XYZ file of C-alpha atoms in Angstrom:
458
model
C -20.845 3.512 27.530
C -22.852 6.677 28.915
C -20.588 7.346 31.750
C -17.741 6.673 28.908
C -19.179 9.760 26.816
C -20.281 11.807 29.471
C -16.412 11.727 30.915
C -15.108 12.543 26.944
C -17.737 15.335 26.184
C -16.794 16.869 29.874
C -13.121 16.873 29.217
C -12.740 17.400 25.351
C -13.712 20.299 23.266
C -17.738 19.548 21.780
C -16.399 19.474 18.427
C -14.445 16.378 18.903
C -17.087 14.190 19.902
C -19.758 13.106 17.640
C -22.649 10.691 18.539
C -25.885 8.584 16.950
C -27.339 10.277 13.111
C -24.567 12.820 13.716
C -21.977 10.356 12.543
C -21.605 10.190 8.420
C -21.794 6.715 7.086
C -18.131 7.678 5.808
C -16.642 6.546 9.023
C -18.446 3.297 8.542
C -16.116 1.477 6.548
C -13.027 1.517 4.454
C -11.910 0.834 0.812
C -11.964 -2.893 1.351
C -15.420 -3.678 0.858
C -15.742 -5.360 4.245
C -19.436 -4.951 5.791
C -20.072 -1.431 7.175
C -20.902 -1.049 10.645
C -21.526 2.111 12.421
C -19.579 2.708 15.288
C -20.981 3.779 18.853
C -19.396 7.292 18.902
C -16.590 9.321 16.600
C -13.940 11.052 17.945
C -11.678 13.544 16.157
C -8.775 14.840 18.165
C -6.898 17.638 16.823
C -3.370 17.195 19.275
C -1.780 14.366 20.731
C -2.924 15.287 23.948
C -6.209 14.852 23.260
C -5.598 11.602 21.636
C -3.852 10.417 24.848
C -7.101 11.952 26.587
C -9.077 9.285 24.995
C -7.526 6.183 25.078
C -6.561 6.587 28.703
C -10.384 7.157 29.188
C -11.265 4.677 26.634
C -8.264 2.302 28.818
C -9.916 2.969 32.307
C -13.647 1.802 30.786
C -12.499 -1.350 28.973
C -13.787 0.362 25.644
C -12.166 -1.137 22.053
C -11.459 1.273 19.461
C -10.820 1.282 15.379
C -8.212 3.709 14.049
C -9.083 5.463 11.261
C -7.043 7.992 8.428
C -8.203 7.711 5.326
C -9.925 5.190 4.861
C -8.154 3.870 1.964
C -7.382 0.793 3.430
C -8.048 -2.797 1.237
C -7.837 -5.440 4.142
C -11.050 -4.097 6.811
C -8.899 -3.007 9.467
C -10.486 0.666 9.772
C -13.711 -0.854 9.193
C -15.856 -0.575 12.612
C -16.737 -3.674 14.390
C -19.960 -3.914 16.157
C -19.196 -1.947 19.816
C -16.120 -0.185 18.723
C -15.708 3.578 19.297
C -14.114 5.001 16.060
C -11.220 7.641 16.508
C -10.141 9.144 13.180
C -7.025 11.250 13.075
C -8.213 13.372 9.858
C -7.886 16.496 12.145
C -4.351 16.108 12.894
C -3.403 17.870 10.098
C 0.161 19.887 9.777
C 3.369 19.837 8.295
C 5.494 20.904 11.353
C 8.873 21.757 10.031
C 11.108 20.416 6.359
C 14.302 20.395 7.464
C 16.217 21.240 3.715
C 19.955 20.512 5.200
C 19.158 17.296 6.991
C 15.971 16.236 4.116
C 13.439 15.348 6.519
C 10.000 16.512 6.767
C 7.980 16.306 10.239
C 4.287 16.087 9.888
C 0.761 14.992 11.647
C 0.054 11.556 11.142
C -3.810 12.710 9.802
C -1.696 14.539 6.496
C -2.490 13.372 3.206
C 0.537 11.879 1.431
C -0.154 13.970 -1.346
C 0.401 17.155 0.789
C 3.970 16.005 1.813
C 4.689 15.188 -1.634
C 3.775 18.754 -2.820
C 5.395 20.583 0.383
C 8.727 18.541 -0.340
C 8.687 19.452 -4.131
C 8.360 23.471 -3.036
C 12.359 22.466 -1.566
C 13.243 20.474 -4.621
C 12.906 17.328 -2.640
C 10.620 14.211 -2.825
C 8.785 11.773 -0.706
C 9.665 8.312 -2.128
C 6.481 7.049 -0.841
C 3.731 6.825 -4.039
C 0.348 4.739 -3.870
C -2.379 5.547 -6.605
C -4.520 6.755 -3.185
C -2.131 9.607 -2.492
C -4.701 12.160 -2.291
C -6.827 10.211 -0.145
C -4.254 8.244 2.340
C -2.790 10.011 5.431
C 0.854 9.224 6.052
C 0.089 7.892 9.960
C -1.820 5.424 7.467
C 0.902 4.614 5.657
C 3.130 4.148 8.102
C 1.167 2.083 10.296
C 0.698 -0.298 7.380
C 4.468 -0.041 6.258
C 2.697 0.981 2.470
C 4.337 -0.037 -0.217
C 3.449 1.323 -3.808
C 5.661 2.642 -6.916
C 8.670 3.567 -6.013
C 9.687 0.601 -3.585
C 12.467 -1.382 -6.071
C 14.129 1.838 -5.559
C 13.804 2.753 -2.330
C 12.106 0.226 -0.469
C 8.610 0.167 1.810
C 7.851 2.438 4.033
C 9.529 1.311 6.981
C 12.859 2.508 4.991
C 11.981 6.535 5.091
C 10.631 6.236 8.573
C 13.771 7.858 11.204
C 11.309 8.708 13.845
C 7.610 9.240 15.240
C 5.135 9.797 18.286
C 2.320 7.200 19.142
C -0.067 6.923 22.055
C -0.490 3.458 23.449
C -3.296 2.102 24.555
C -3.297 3.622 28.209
C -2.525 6.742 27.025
C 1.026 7.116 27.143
C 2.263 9.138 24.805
C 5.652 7.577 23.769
C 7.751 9.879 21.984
C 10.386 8.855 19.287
C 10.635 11.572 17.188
C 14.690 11.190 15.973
C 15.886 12.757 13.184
C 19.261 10.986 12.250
C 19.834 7.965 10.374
C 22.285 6.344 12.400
C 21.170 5.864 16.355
C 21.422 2.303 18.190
C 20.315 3.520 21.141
C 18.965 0.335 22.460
C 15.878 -0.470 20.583
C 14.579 1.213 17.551
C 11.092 1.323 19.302
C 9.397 2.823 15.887
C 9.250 -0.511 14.515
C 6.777 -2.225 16.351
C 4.593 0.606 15.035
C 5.506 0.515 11.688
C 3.203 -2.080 10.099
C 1.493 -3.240 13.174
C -1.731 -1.337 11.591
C -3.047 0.088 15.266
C -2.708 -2.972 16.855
C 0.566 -2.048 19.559
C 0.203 2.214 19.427
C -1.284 4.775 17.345
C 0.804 6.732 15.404
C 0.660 10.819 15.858
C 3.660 12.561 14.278
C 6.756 11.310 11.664
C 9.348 12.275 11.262
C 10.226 10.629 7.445
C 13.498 11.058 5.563
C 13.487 13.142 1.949
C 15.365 12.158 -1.514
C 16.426 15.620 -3.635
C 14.024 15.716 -6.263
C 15.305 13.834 -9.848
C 15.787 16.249 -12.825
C 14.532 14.035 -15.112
C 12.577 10.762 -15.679
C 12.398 8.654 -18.451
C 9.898 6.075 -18.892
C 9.086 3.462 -21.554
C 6.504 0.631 -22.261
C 7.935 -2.495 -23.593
C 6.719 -5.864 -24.972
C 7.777 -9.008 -24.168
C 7.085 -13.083 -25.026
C 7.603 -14.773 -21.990
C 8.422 -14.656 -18.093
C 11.423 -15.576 -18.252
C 12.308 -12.535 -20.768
C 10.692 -10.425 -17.512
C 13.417 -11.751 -15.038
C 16.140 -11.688 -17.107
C 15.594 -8.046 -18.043
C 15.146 -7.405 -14.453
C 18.560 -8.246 -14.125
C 19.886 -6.597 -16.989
C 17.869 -3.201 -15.924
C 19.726 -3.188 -12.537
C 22.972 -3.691 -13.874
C 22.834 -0.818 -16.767
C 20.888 1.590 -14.665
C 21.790 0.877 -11.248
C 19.926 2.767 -8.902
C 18.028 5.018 -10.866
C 15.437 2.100 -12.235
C 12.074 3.552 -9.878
C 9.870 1.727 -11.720
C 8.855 -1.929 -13.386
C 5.383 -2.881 -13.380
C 4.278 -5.494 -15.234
C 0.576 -6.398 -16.998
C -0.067 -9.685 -17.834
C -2.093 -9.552 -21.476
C -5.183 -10.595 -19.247
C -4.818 -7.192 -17.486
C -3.867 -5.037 -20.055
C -6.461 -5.874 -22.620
C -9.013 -5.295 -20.335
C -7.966 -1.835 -19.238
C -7.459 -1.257 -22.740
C -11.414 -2.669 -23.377
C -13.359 -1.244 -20.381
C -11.337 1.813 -19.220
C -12.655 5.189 -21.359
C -10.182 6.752 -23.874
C -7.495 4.428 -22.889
C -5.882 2.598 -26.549
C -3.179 0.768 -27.139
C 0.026 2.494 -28.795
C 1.068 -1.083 -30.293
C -0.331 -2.058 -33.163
C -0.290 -5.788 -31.811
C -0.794 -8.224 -28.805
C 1.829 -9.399 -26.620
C 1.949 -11.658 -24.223
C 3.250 -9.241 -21.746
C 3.420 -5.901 -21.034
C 6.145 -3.855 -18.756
C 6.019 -0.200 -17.578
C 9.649 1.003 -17.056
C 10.854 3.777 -15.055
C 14.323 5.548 -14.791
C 15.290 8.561 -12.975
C 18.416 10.681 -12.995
C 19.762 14.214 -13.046
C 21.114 14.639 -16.729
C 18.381 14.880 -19.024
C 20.822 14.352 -22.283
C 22.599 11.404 -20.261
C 20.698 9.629 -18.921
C 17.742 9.370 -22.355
C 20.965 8.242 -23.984
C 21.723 5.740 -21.643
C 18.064 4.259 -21.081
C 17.563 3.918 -24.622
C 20.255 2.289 -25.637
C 20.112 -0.329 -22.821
C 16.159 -0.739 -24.120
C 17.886 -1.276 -27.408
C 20.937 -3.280 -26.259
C 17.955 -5.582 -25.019
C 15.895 -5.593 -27.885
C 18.602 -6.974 -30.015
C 19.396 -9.470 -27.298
C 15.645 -10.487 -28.101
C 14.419 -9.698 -24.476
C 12.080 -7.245 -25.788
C 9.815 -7.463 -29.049
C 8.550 -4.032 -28.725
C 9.433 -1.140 -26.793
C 7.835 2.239 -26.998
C 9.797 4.920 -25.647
C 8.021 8.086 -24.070
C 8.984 11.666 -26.123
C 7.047 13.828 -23.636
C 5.207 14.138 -20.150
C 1.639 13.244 -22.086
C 3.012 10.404 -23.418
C 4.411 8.727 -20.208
C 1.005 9.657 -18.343
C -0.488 7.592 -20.663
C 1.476 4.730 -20.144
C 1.074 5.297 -16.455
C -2.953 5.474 -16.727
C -3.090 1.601 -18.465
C -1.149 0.548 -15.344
C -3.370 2.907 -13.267
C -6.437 1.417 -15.259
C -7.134 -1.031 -12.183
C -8.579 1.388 -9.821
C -11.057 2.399 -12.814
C -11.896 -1.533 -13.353
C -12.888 -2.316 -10.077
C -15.661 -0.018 -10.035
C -16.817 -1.311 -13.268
C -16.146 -4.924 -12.219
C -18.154 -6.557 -9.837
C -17.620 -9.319 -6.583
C -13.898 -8.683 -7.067
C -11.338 -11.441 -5.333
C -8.406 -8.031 -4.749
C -5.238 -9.650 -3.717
C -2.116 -8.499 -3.320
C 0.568 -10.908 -2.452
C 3.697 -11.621 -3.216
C 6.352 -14.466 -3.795
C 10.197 -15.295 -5.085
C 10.292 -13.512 -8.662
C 11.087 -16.473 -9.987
C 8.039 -18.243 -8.750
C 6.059 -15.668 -9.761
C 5.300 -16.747 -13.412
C 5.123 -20.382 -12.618
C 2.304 -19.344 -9.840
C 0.465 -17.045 -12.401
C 0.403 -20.381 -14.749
C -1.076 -22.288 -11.903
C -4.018 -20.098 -10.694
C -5.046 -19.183 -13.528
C -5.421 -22.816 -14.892
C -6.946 -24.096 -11.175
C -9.402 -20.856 -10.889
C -10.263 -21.792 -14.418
C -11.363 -25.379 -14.080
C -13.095 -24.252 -10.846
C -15.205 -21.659 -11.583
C -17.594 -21.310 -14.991
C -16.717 -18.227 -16.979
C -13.855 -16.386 -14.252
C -11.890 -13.283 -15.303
C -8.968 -13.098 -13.892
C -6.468 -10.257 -14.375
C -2.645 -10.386 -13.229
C -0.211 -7.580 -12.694
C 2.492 -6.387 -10.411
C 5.711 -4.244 -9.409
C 7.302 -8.057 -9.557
C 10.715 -5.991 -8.833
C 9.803 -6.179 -5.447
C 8.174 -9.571 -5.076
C 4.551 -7.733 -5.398
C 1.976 -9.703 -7.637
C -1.794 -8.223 -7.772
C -4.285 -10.836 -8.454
C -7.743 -9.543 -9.150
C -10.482 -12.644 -9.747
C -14.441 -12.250 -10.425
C -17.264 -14.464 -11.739
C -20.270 -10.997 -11.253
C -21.213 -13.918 -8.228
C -21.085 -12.861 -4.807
C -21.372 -16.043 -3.646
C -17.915 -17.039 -5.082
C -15.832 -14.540 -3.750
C -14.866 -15.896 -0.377
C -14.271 -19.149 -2.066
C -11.816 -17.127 -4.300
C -10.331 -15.448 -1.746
C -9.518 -18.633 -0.149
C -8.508 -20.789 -2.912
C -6.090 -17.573 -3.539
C -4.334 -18.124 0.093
C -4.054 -21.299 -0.287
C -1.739 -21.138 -2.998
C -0.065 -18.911 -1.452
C 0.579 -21.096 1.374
C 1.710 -23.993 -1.073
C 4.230 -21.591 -2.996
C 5.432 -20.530 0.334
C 4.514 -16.642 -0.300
C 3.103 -13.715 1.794
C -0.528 -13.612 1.706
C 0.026 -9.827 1.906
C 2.183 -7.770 0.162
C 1.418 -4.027 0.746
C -2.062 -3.895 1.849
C -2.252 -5.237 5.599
C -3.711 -8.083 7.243
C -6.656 -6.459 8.961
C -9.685 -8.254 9.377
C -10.131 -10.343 5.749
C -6.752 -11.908 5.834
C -6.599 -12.281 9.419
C -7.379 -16.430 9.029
C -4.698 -16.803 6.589
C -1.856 -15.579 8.496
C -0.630 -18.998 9.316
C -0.348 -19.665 6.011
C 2.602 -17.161 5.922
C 3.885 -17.058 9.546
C 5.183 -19.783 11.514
C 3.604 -20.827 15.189
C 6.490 -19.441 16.760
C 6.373 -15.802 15.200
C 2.123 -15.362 15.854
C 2.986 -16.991 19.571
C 5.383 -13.799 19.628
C 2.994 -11.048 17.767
C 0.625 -12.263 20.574
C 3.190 -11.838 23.514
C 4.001 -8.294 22.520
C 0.119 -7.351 21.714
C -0.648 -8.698 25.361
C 2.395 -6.970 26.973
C 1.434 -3.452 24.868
C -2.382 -3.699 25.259
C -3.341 -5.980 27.513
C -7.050 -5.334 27.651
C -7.255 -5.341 23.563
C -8.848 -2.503 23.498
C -6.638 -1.385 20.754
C -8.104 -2.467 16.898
C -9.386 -5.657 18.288
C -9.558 -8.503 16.192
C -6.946 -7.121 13.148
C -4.157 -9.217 12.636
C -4.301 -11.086 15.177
């Protein structure tokens, strides 16, 4: 390791290496909760070049590495492991060029989401990529974990604004991919064993992501209904009346919502009774008059059909923020809660309330006084389930129990958040023998020394 460091700190400029109590516990661990462990050095690159610097260094001396952006990660995999060097991308740090005629933005992979989404706005365009970590996540982040988030029943994860990027591999080599047009079969679309690999085959430097002209307005509504199926079929119905301009449908089991409601400060309910469920609806256009005229009267077309029993329609900005902030109200309850079970999963939509039935009835008989608090994009497949009993000692069994069903309902043990490191053991529960025999072949042929996030995925 000495001759290791004494190689970087000859070659690099001193600021990017950083060594024993000089290192802030920050880069110790992630969002997930997963043990911290400090790693044996910090490097911060700036360029690509120095990146490539490193890990051919880091290549020639056998040395494994964790990748780190914001740290916002749920599933470990930017969480240090004992003898791993830690190289965190926060420096790289630029929005290279927004290309207004073709609607593509080129940026650092170490830029906070939220800074694209603000630079893209100054052009009357938008990022359709939205997590509730957008100030904190850095889109090399993102796109190494294919995120998912808000806006995906519209326009899909984030493999789908992705048209080109730069990664290093693990040797160094700096592979550059950086197209800008949609259409190019060009043999193969070598972004796409980055995208969502989280580290494991390349680190990602520079994107190049695909805009959407900003919307000119947005309507949004929180509605009330009796049962799942009511949920599906208004799926349905919501697609057909408002075709592509339905961004958002997030649903809160009453489990959830009255707990936000309860725990979360100056959150209240605006219906003056319970439901069973509660759905967050989103619909963008460009004709204010329009398109209010056409979402409400497709909410009402549906209430009379009796797929709603309530629905509250949003008359200003302040209202729909407030709807937004129940469904937001999660990342406020899990600081309050404690020994969370955080999964994110998902399955067929119309599996999901049949499975929500089930674990709540099996976690139930299992486990002495368990909360357990459901709720979901479901559009897209995407089901949170969060589980506690204030026991640490339960939550692995949780988390298990959790998979398993998962396994038996023939889902994917992870939705948006990653594999990484706690989910690692499930993954057969969701991938066949065949299809980890051939994540393994390409991780061997990419990095054969595994130097490269060691021990994530797979």
């Amino acid at each position: 390791m000495k001759n290791l460091l004494d190689e970087l700190e000859a070659c690099l400029d001193a600021s990017i290496l950083v060594t024993g109590s000089d290192i802030s516990d920050k880069y110790f661990s992630d969002w997930s909760g997963a043990k911290p462990c400090p790693p044996v050095a910090l490097l911060r690159p700036k360029t690509t070049s120095e990146l490539s610097t490193i890990m051919a260094l880091c290549h020639e001396y056998d040395q494994p590495v964790v990748i780190q952006g914001g740290l916002t990660g749920l599933a470990g995999g930017a969480t240090p492991q004992k003898g791993e060097v830690a190289i965190s991308l926060e420096r790289m740090n630029a929005i290279e060029e927004i290309d207004t005629t073709a609607m593509t933005l080129t940026a650092h992979a170490g830029t906070p989401l939220q800074t694209l989404q603000a630079a893209a706005a100054e052009h009357d365009l938008f990022v359709p990529i939205d997590l509730g970590a957008r100030g904190s996540c850095m889109i090399g982040g993102n796109v190494s974990t294919n995120a998912g988030g808000t806006e995906v029943i519209r326009y899909g994860m984030t493999r789908s604004m992705v048209l080109g990027l730069e990664a290093v591999l693990a040797d160094g080599t700096v592979i550059n991919a950086m197209n800008k047009m949609v259409k190019n079969n060009s043999g193969y679309d070598l972004k796409h064993l980055f995208i969502g690999s989280e580290g494991t085959l390349g680190i990602v430097t520079r994107v190049v992501l695909q805009l959407q002209p900003q919307s000119r307005s947005t309507h949004t509504a929180l509605c009330a209904l009796s049962n799942y199926e009511s949920v599906t079929q208004l799926l349905i119905e919501l697609k057909r009346s408002l075709g592509s301009g339905l961004t958002g449908f997030e649903l809160m089991w009453d489990n959830y919502y009255d707990k936000a409601i309860d725990a979360v400060p100056d959150l209240t309910s605006p219906f003056d009774k319970s439901h069973p469920f509660y759905l967050l609806v989103e619909y963008k256009d460009n004709d204010k008059a329009v398109g209010e005229q056409c979402f409400e009267s497709t909410l009402f077309t549906q209430f009379e059909a009796g797929l709603l029993t309530d629905v509250l329609i949003a008359q200003s900005l302040e209202d729909a923020a407030r709807f937004w902030r129940i469904r937001d109200g999660i990342g406020e309850l899990l600081q309050i809660l404690d020994s969370v079970s955080n999964q994110d999963v998902s399955l067929p939509v119309t599996d999901i309330g049949e499975f929500a039935c089930d674990i709540e009835k099996r976690l139930k008989d299992k486990y002495n006084n368990i909360g357990i608090l459901l709720f979901g994009h479901i559009g897209d497949n995407n089901l949170h389930i969060c589980a506690y009993t204030g026991r640490e000692e339960d939550k692995a069994n949780i988390n298990k129990d959790i998979m398993l069903m998962i396994g038996e309902y023939s889902g994917a043990i992870t939705a948006e958040h990653g594999i990484g490191v706690l989910k690692r053991d499930f993954l057969p529960l969701s991938r066949t023998e065949s299809e980890i025999t051939l994540m393994k072949t390409i991780k061997l042929a990419m990095d054969p020394k595994n130097i490269l996030n060691p021990g994530r995925v797979i």
